mmCIF file of C-alpha atoms in Angstrom:
data_model
loop_
_atom_site.group_PDB
_atom_site.id
_atom_site.type_symbol
_atom_site.label_atom_id
_atom_site.label_comp_id
_atom_site.label_asym_id
_atom_site.label_seq_id
_atom_site.Cartn_x
_atom_site.Cartn_y
_atom_site.Cartn_z
ATOM 1 C CA GLU J 365 -12.652 10.926 -2.650
ATOM 2 C CA ILE J 366 -9.217 12.496 -2.952
ATOM 3 C CA VAL J 367 -7.366 11.637 -6.155
ATOM 4 C CA LEU J 368 -3.565 11.601 -6.176
ATOM 5 C CA THR J 369 -1.819 12.303 -9.486
ATOM 6 C CA GLN J 370 1.869 11.465 -9.765
ATOM 7 C CA SER J 371 4.232 12.918 -12.328
ATOM 8 C CA PRO J 372 6.068 12.108 -14.388
ATOM 9 C CA GLY J 373 4.774 8.657 -15.247
ATOM 10 C CA THR J 374 8.310 7.558 -16.106
ATOM 11 C CA LEU J 375 11.569 9.248 -15.157
ATOM 12 C CA SER J 376 14.787 8.242 -16.910
ATOM 13 C CA LEU J 377 17.948 9.191 -15.040
ATOM 14 C CA SER J 378 21.492 7.951 -14.484
ATOM 15 C CA PRO J 379 23.069 6.804 -11.233
ATOM 16 C CA GLY J 380 24.420 9.774 -9.317
ATOM 17 C CA GLU J 381 21.746 12.135 -10.607
ATOM 18 C CA ARG J 382 19.004 13.779 -8.534
ATOM 19 C CA ALA J 383 15.417 12.557 -8.863
ATOM 20 C CA THR J 384 12.365 14.670 -8.138
ATOM 21 C CA LEU J 385 8.976 12.937 -8.079
ATOM 22 C CA SER J 386 5.700 14.811 -7.717
ATOM 23 C CA CYS J 387 2.379 13.862 -6.105
ATOM 24 C CA ARG J 388 -0.541 16.259 -6.505
ATOM 25 C CA ALA J 389 -3.832 15.855 -4.621
ATOM 26 C CA SER J 390 -7.269 16.874 -5.891
ATOM 27 C CA GLN J 391 -8.029 18.359 -2.451
ATOM 28 C CA SER J 392 -5.868 19.471 0.435
ATOM 29 C CA VAL J 393 -4.262 16.596 2.326
ATOM 30 C CA SER J 394 -3.019 16.780 5.869
ATOM 31 C CA SER J 395 0.750 16.388 5.795
ATOM 32 C CA SER J 396 0.435 13.914 8.640
ATOM 33 C CA TYR J 397 -1.357 11.525 6.331
ATOM 34 C CA LEU J 398 0.863 11.484 3.245
ATOM 35 C CA ALA J 399 3.284 8.608 2.634
ATOM 36 C CA TRP J 400 5.644 7.364 -0.086
ATOM 37 C CA TYR J 401 6.475 3.749 -0.975
ATOM 38 C CA GLN J 402 9.046 2.064 -3.164
ATOM 39 C CA GLN J 403 8.239 -1.138 -5.047
ATOM 40 C CA LYS J 404 10.712 -3.292 -6.952
ATOM 41 C CA PRO J 405 9.625 -5.993 -9.426
ATOM 42 C CA GLY J 406 8.215 -9.062 -7.715
ATOM 43 C CA GLN J 407 8.393 -7.448 -4.274
ATOM 44 C CA ALA J 408 5.916 -5.904 -1.882
ATOM 45 C CA PRO J 409 5.891 -2.124 -1.463
ATOM 46 C CA ARG J 410 8.228 -0.713 1.183
ATOM 47 C CA LEU J 411 7.484 2.389 3.241
ATOM 48 C CA LEU J 412 9.968 5.193 2.570
ATOM 49 C CA ILE J 413 8.416 8.385 3.926
ATOM 50 C CA TYR J 414 5.514 9.029 6.287
ATOM 51 C CA GLY J 415 3.968 12.252 7.508
ATOM 52 C CA ALA J 416 5.143 13.816 4.226
ATOM 53 C CA SER J 417 8.746 14.249 5.405
ATOM 54 C CA SER J 418 9.759 11.627 7.982
ATOM 55 C CA ARG J 419 11.972 8.783 6.823
ATOM 56 C CA ALA J 420 10.947 5.279 7.808
ATOM 57 C CA THR J 421 13.319 3.083 9.775
ATOM 58 C CA GLY J 422 16.367 2.061 7.777
ATOM 59 C CA ILE J 423 15.738 4.401 4.837
ATOM 60 C CA PRO J 424 18.910 6.155 3.646
ATOM 61 C CA ASP J 425 19.085 9.924 4.055
ATOM 62 C CA ARG J 426 19.356 10.448 0.289
ATOM 63 C CA PHE J 427 15.557 10.015 0.347
ATOM 64 C CA SER J 428 13.594 13.054 1.465
ATOM 65 C CA GLY J 429 9.981 14.157 1.336
ATOM 66 C CA SER J 430 8.459 17.603 1.372
ATOM 67 C CA GLY J 431 5.301 19.508 0.598
ATOM 68 C CA SER J 432 1.941 20.448 2.011
ATOM 69 C CA GLY J 433 -1.637 21.052 0.998
ATOM 70 C CA THR J 434 -2.005 19.590 -2.473
ATOM 71 C CA ASP J 435 1.616 19.354 -3.628
ATOM 72 C CA PHE J 436 4.117 16.845 -2.319
ATOM 73 C CA THR J 437 7.572 15.827 -3.517
ATOM 74 C CA LEU J 438 9.868 12.862 -3.061
ATOM 75 C CA THR J 439 13.513 13.667 -3.742
ATOM 76 C CA ILE J 440 16.366 11.210 -4.113
ATOM 77 C CA SER J 441 19.501 13.301 -3.837
ATOM 78 C CA ARG J 442 21.935 10.993 -5.609
ATOM 79 C CA LEU J 443 20.612 7.888 -7.297
ATOM 80 C CA GLU J 444 22.092 4.515 -6.451
ATOM 81 C CA PRO J 445 21.546 1.505 -8.746
ATOM 82 C CA GLU J 446 19.129 -0.040 -6.216
ATOM 83 C CA ASP J 447 16.857 3.034 -6.310
ATOM 84 C CA PHE J 448 15.458 2.269 -9.753
ATOM 85 C CA ALA J 449 11.929 1.106 -9.005
ATOM 86 C CA VAL J 450 8.314 2.299 -8.969
ATOM 87 C CA TYR J 451 7.306 4.883 -6.389
ATOM 88 C CA TYR J 452 3.796 5.484 -5.041
ATOM 89 C CA CYS J 453 2.355 8.229 -2.887
ATOM 90 C CA GLN J 454 -0.580 7.440 -0.588
ATOM 91 C CA GLN J 455 -2.955 9.464 1.543
ATOM 92 C CA TYR J 456 -5.320 8.630 4.366
ATOM 93 C CA GLY J 457 -8.496 10.671 4.325
ATOM 94 C CA SER J 458 -11.938 10.992 5.787
ATOM 95 C CA SER J 459 -14.195 7.953 6.206
ATOM 96 C CA SER J 460 -10.995 5.978 6.485
ATOM 97 C CA ARG J 461 -10.416 6.086 2.768
ATOM 98 C CA TYR J 462 -6.938 5.351 1.556
ATOM 99 C CA THR J 463 -5.856 6.291 -1.942
ATOM 100 C CA PHE J 464 -2.668 5.738 -3.906
ATOM 101 C CA GLY J 465 -1.207 7.640 -6.794
ATOM 102 C CA GLN J 466 -0.781 5.732 -10.042
ATOM 103 C CA GLY J 467 2.980 5.489 -9.554
ATOM 104 C CA THR J 468 6.163 6.882 -11.082
ATOM 105 C CA LYS J 469 8.578 4.451 -12.675
ATOM 106 C CA LEU J 470 12.179 5.494 -12.148
ATOM 107 C CA GLU J 471 14.304 3.823 -14.813
ATOM 108 C CA ILE J 472 17.979 3.813 -15.698
ATOM 109 C CA LYS J 473 18.841 6.092 -18.597
ATOM 110 C CA GLU L 54 11.204 -9.361 13.421
ATOM 111 C CA VAL L 55 7.849 -7.996 12.325
ATOM 112 C CA GLN L 56 6.413 -10.311 9.697
ATOM 113 C CA LEU L 57 3.196 -10.758 7.731
ATOM 114 C CA VAL L 58 2.593 -13.892 5.667
ATOM 115 C CA GLU L 59 -0.411 -14.198 3.360
ATOM 116 C CA SER L 60 -1.905 -17.446 2.123
ATOM 117 C CA GLY L 61 -5.024 -18.747 0.429
ATOM 118 C CA GLY L 62 -4.663 -17.367 -3.064
ATOM 119 C CA GLY L 63 -5.273 -19.419 -6.171
ATOM 120 C CA LEU L 64 -7.349 -19.889 -9.301
ATOM 121 C CA VAL L 65 -11.113 -19.523 -8.948
ATOM 122 C CA LYS L 66 -13.958 -19.281 -11.460
ATOM 123 C CA PRO L 67 -16.044 -16.127 -11.845
ATOM 124 C CA GLY L 68 -18.751 -16.093 -9.192
ATOM 125 C CA GLY L 69 -16.684 -18.267 -6.894
ATOM 126 C CA SER L 70 -15.309 -17.639 -3.414
ATOM 127 C CA LEU L 71 -11.928 -17.609 -1.752
ATOM 128 C CA ARG L 72 -10.667 -16.886 1.755
ATOM 129 C CA LEU L 73 -7.308 -15.209 2.253
ATOM 130 C CA SER L 74 -5.365 -15.351 5.500
ATOM 131 C CA CYS L 75 -2.535 -13.243 6.874
ATOM 132 C CA ALA L 76 -0.438 -14.542 9.771
ATOM 133 C CA ALA L 77 1.258 -11.854 11.841
ATOM 134 C CA SER L 78 4.280 -12.208 14.107
ATOM 135 C CA GLY L 79 6.863 -10.069 15.858
ATOM 136 C CA PHE L 80 4.472 -7.403 17.179
ATOM 137 C CA THR L 81 1.356 -7.009 19.323
ATOM 138 C CA PHE L 82 -1.199 -7.775 16.623
ATOM 139 C CA SER L 83 -4.183 -6.787 18.752
ATOM 140 C CA SER L 84 -2.914 -3.194 18.994
ATOM 141 C CA TYR L 85 -2.975 -2.368 15.298
ATOM 142 C CA SER L 86 -5.482 -1.753 12.556
ATOM 143 C CA MET L 87 -4.859 -3.980 9.560
ATOM 144 C CA ASN L 88 -5.548 -3.610 5.879
ATOM 145 C CA TRP L 89 -5.759 -5.471 2.580
ATOM 146 C CA VAL L 90 -4.319 -3.804 -0.530
ATOM 147 C CA ARG L 91 -4.333 -5.344 -3.996
ATOM 148 C CA GLN L 92 -2.411 -4.912 -7.208
ATOM 149 C CA ALA L 93 -3.722 -6.126 -10.545
ATOM 150 C CA PRO L 94 -1.079 -7.470 -12.945
ATOM 151 C CA GLY L 95 1.023 -4.592 -14.257
ATOM 152 C CA LYS L 96 -1.110 -2.016 -12.439
ATOM 153 C CA GLY L 97 -0.882 0.203 -9.376
ATOM 154 C CA LEU L 98 -1.931 -0.277 -5.782
ATOM 155 C CA GLU L 99 -5.584 -0.280 -4.707
ATOM 156 C CA TRP L 100 -6.725 -0.241 -1.083
ATOM 157 C CA VAL L 101 -9.367 -2.918 -0.452
ATOM 158 C CA SER L 102 -10.389 -2.995 3.207
ATOM 159 C CA SER L 103 -9.472 -1.937 6.722
ATOM 160 C CA ILE L 104 -10.275 -3.306 10.178
ATOM 161 C CA SER L 105 -9.527 -1.651 13.494
ATOM 162 C CA SER L 106 -7.665 -3.373 16.308
ATOM 163 C CA SER L 107 -10.802 -4.610 18.069
ATOM 164 C CA SER L 108 -12.856 -5.061 14.878
ATOM 165 C CA SER L 109 -15.075 -2.144 15.884
ATOM 166 C CA TYR L 110 -14.461 -0.229 12.667
ATOM 167 C CA ILE L 111 -14.495 -1.857 9.260
ATOM 168 C CA TYR L 112 -14.270 -0.125 5.887
ATOM 169 C CA TYR L 113 -14.302 -1.269 2.277
ATOM 170 C CA ALA L 114 -13.494 0.173 -1.111
ATOM 171 C CA ASP L 115 -16.617 0.692 -3.201
ATOM 172 C CA SER L 116 -15.315 -1.866 -5.703
ATOM 173 C CA VAL L 117 -15.607 -4.726 -3.188
ATOM 174 C CA LYS L 118 -18.353 -3.575 -0.819
ATOM 175 C CA GLY L 119 -21.032 -6.217 -0.381
ATOM 176 C CA ARG L 120 -18.823 -8.978 -1.801
ATOM 177 C CA PHE L 121 -15.761 -9.032 0.478
ATOM 178 C CA THR L 122 -15.653 -9.384 4.262
ATOM 179 C CA ILE L 123 -12.629 -8.554 6.391
ATOM 180 C CA SER L 124 -12.176 -10.105 9.818
ATOM 181 C CA ARG L 125 -9.477 -10.864 12.367
ATOM 182 C CA ASP L 126 -8.735 -13.226 15.230
ATOM 183 C CA ASN L 127 -6.479 -11.499 17.736
ATOM 184 C CA ALA L 128 -6.000 -14.722 19.691
ATOM 185 C CA LYS L 129 -4.515 -16.314 16.575
ATOM 186 C CA ASN L 130 -2.688 -13.177 15.341
ATOM 187 C CA SER L 131 -4.486 -13.551 12.049
ATOM 188 C CA LEU L 132 -6.268 -11.386 9.495
ATOM 189 C CA TYR L 133 -8.736 -12.708 6.933
ATOM 190 C CA LEU L 134 -10.458 -11.644 3.747
ATOM 191 C CA GLN L 135 -13.511 -13.597 2.616
ATOM 192 C CA MET L 136 -14.067 -12.908 -1.076
ATOM 193 C CA ASN L 137 -17.405 -13.876 -2.645
ATOM 194 C CA SER L 138 -18.931 -13.315 -6.078
ATOM 195 C CA LEU L 139 -15.475 -12.954 -7.547
ATOM 196 C CA ARG L 140 -15.026 -11.222 -10.891
ATOM 197 C CA ALA L 141 -12.245 -11.183 -13.447
ATOM 198 C CA GLU L 142 -11.342 -7.673 -12.326
ATOM 199 C CA ASP L 143 -10.578 -8.992 -8.831
ATOM 200 C CA THR L 144 -7.530 -10.760 -10.265
ATOM 201 C CA ALA L 145 -4.569 -9.327 -8.365
ATOM 202 C CA VAL L 146 -1.859 -9.889 -5.829
ATOM 203 C CA TYR L 147 -3.409 -9.278 -2.417
ATOM 204 C CA TYR L 148 -1.195 -7.824 0.299
ATOM 205 C CA CYS L 149 -1.930 -7.497 3.975
ATOM 206 C CA ALA L 150 -0.380 -4.498 5.674
ATOM 207 C CA ARG L 151 -0.148 -3.156 9.191
ATOM 208 C CA GLU L 152 -1.477 0.364 9.611
ATOM 209 C CA SER L 153 0.215 3.007 11.705
ATOM 210 C CA ARG L 154 -1.531 5.881 13.459
ATOM 211 C CA GLY L 155 -1.083 8.241 10.536
ATOM 212 C CA GLY L 156 -2.689 5.843 8.094
ATOM 213 C CA TRP L 157 0.480 4.589 6.439
ATOM 214 C CA PHE L 158 1.197 0.930 5.854
ATOM 215 C CA ASP L 159 4.258 -0.764 7.272
ATOM 216 C CA PRO L 160 5.179 -3.522 6.885
ATOM 217 C CA TRP L 161 3.534 -5.388 4.030
ATOM 218 C CA GLY L 162 3.340 -9.117 3.493
ATOM 219 C CA GLN L 163 4.809 -10.746 0.405
ATOM 220 C CA GLY L 164 1.372 -11.046 -1.201
ATOM 221 C CA THR L 165 -0.801 -13.874 -2.483
ATOM 222 C CA LEU L 166 -2.045 -14.107 -6.068
ATOM 223 C CA VAL L 167 -5.745 -14.453 -6.776
ATOM 224 C CA THR L 168 -6.711 -15.303 -10.345
ATOM 225 C CA VAL L 169 -10.370 -15.228 -11.367
ATOM 226 C CA SER L 170 -10.815 -16.996 -14.676
ATOM 227 C CA SER L 171 -12.996 -19.640 -16.278
#
């Protein structure tokens, strides 16, 4: 089973700053099968990025995804107040196994 | 509007059973694989189970295999999760989610809370 490790666990930044979140896989992951989600308190997760770099419908262009193989990155170019949340990466692997990273909490500094 | 609405959560004793439902609307339900994902209080996301569009392929996480059963009724646009032999560690919010071709989940329902406690 592929394990996804996200770093940092918590990221403290101010509005207007750039956020860089990392997701590292224990084995190579097809870029087609790597996604990012945002979750705010008391809400369901929301799809941000799929296929490692494609933005989901309605997602602002300040969100971007990149990476391949075992290293993937979610970048938020300029933080808005509504971006402070928990972010998860997710992969879809063999035997139809789906795994999530443990999450990165993005908090206001 | 694409919508998923879960129901059926509640308080159950260890060893008990519960059946969750997920009502889908706004899309052709019978064309998509569907999934259950759970989140224990204060914890991260854990995939639970997946079912293909025609129920031909069904998969479970090791943590629930043999205790949970996923099913669907395409005529009723509904997804189900039968949970037996429940344990305290099954306490979580359970989300249903539509799966896209690349294995990502979109959208998600609002979730239903299952609490296993004596």
